[in-house]
Coordinates of C-alpha atoms in Angstrom, one line a residue:
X1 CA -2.6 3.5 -16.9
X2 CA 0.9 3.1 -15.2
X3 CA 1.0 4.9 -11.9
X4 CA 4.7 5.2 -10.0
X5 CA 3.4 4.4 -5.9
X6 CA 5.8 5.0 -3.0
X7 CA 4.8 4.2 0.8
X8 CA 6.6 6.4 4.1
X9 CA 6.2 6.7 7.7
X10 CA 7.4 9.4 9.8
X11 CA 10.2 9.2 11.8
X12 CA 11.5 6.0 9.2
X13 CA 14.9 6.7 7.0
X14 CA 14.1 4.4 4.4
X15 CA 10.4 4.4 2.7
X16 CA 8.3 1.5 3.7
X17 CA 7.8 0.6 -0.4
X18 CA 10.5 2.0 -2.8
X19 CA 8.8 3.3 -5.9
X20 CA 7.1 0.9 -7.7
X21 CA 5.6 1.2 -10.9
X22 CA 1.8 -0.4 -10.6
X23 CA -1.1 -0.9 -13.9
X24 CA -4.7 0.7 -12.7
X25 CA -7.8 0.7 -14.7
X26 CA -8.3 3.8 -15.1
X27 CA -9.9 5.0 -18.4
X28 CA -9.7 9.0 -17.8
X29 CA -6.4 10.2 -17.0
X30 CA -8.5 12.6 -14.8
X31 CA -9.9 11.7 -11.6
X32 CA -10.6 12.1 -7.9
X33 CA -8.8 11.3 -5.2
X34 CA -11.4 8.6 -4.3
X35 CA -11.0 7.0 -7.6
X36 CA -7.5 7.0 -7.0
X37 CA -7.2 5.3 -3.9
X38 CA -10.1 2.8 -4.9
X39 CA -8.0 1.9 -8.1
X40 CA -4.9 1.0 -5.8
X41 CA -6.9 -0.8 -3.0
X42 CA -8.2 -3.1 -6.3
X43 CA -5.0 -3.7 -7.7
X44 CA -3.8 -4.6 -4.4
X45 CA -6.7 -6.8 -3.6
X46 CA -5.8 -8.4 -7.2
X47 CA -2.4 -9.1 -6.4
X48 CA -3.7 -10.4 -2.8
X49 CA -5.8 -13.0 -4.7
X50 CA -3.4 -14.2 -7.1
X51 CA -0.8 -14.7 -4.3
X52 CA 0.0 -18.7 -3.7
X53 CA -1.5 -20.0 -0.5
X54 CA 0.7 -23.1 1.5
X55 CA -1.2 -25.6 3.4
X56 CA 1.1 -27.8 5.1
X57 CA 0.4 -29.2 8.6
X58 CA 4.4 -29.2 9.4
X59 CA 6.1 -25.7 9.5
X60 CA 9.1 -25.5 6.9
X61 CA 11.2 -23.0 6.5
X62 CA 11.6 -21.0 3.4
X63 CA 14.9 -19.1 3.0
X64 CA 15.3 -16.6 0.4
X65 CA 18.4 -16.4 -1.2
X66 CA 21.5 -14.9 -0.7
X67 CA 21.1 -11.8 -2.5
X68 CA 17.7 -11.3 -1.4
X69 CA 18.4 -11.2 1.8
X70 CA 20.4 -7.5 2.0
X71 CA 16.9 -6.2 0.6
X72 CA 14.7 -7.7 3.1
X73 CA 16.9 -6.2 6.1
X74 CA 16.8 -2.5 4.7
X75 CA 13.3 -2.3 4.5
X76 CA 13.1 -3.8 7.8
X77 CA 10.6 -6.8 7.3
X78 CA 11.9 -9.8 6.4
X79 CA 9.2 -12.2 5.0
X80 CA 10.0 -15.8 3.1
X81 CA 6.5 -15.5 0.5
X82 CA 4.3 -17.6 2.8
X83 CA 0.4 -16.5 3.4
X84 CA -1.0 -17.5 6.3
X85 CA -4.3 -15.9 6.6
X86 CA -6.8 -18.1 3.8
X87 CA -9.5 -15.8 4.5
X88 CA -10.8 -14.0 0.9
X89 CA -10.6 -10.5 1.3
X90 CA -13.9 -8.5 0.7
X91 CA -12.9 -5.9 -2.2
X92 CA -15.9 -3.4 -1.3
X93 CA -14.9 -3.3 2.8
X94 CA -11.2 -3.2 1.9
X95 CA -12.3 0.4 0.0
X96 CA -14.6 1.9 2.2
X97 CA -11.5 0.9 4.9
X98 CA -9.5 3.1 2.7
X99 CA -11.7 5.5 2.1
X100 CA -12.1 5.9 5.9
X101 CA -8.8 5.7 6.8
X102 CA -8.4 8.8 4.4
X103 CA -10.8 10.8 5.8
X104 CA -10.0 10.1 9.5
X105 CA -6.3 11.1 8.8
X106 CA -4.6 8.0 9.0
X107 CA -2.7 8.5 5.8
X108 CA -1.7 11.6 3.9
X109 CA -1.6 10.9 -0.3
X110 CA 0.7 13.3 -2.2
X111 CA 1.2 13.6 -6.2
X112 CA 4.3 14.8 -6.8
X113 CA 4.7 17.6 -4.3
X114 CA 0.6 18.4 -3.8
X115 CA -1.3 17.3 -0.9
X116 CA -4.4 15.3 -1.6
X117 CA -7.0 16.6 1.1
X118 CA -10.3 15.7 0.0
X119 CA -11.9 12.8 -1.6
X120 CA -13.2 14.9 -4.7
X121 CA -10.2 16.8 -5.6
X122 CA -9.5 16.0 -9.5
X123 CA -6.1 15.4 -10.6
X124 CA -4.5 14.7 -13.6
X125 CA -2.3 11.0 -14.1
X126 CA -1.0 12.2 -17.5
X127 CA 1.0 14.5 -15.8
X128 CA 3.3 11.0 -14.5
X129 CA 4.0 12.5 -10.9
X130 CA 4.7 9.7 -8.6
X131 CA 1.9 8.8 -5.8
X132 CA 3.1 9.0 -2.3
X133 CA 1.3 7.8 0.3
X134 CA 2.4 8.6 4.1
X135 CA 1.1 6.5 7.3
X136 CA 0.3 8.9 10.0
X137 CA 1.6 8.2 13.5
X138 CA -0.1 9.7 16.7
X139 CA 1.6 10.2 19.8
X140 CA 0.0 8.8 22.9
X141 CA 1.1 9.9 26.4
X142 CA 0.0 11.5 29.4
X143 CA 1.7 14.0 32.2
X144 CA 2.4 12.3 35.7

């Protein structure tokens, strides 16, 4: 099933991932937010895997072309494709990070223009509302 996924942060103009159109296995087109999030953190993990790993011993650089580079800068991160970190990621611990995260308010998940607030709340993927997840910031401080 072809989900539409979109990634904010407060206080940011410009969405940390534009919409992108991603391919869960999902069977039902109804299911829970847990379900949900579960089925991204795979696809993600997936995509991790399949990623190309470089291991040189002498650092080259790796420019991206000219006009790449205009779309690196407005989404503030500009990366050239290389993966430094070997280590395999652990699919079940990436979820249950997720799944915590959630919970502990890190990240807010709308579809379309509804809030997601628990873990068991149903919804429907037939309806072809975009997913919209939106990273939390917390203010730290103290008076003087």
């Amino acid at each position: 099933m072809n989900i539409t996924i979109s990634v904010k942060q407060l206080g940011k103009k410009h969405p940390l991932l534009q919409e992108k159109s991603i391919a869960l296995d999902i069977e039902n087109s109804v299911t829970t937010t847990q379900k949900l999030i579960e089925s991204i953190v795979d696809h993600q993990v997936q995509l991790f895997r399949s990623s190309s790993f470089e291991f040189e011993d002498e650092d080259k650089i790796h420019l991206p072309k000219e006009n790449y580079l205009p779309i690196l800068t407005d989404t503030g991160k500009v990366g050239f494709g290389a993966l430094y970190n070997h280590n395999q990621v652990d699919l079940a611990k990436a979820q249950e990070n997720a799944i915590v995260a959630f919970e502990d308010g890190l990240y807010a998940v709308f579809y379309g223009d509804d809030q997601l607030e628990t873990l068991t709340e149903e919804i429907d993927l037939s309806q072809n509302k975009s997913v919209t997840f939106i990273r939390l910031t917390f203010l730290a401080g103290s008076y003087w």
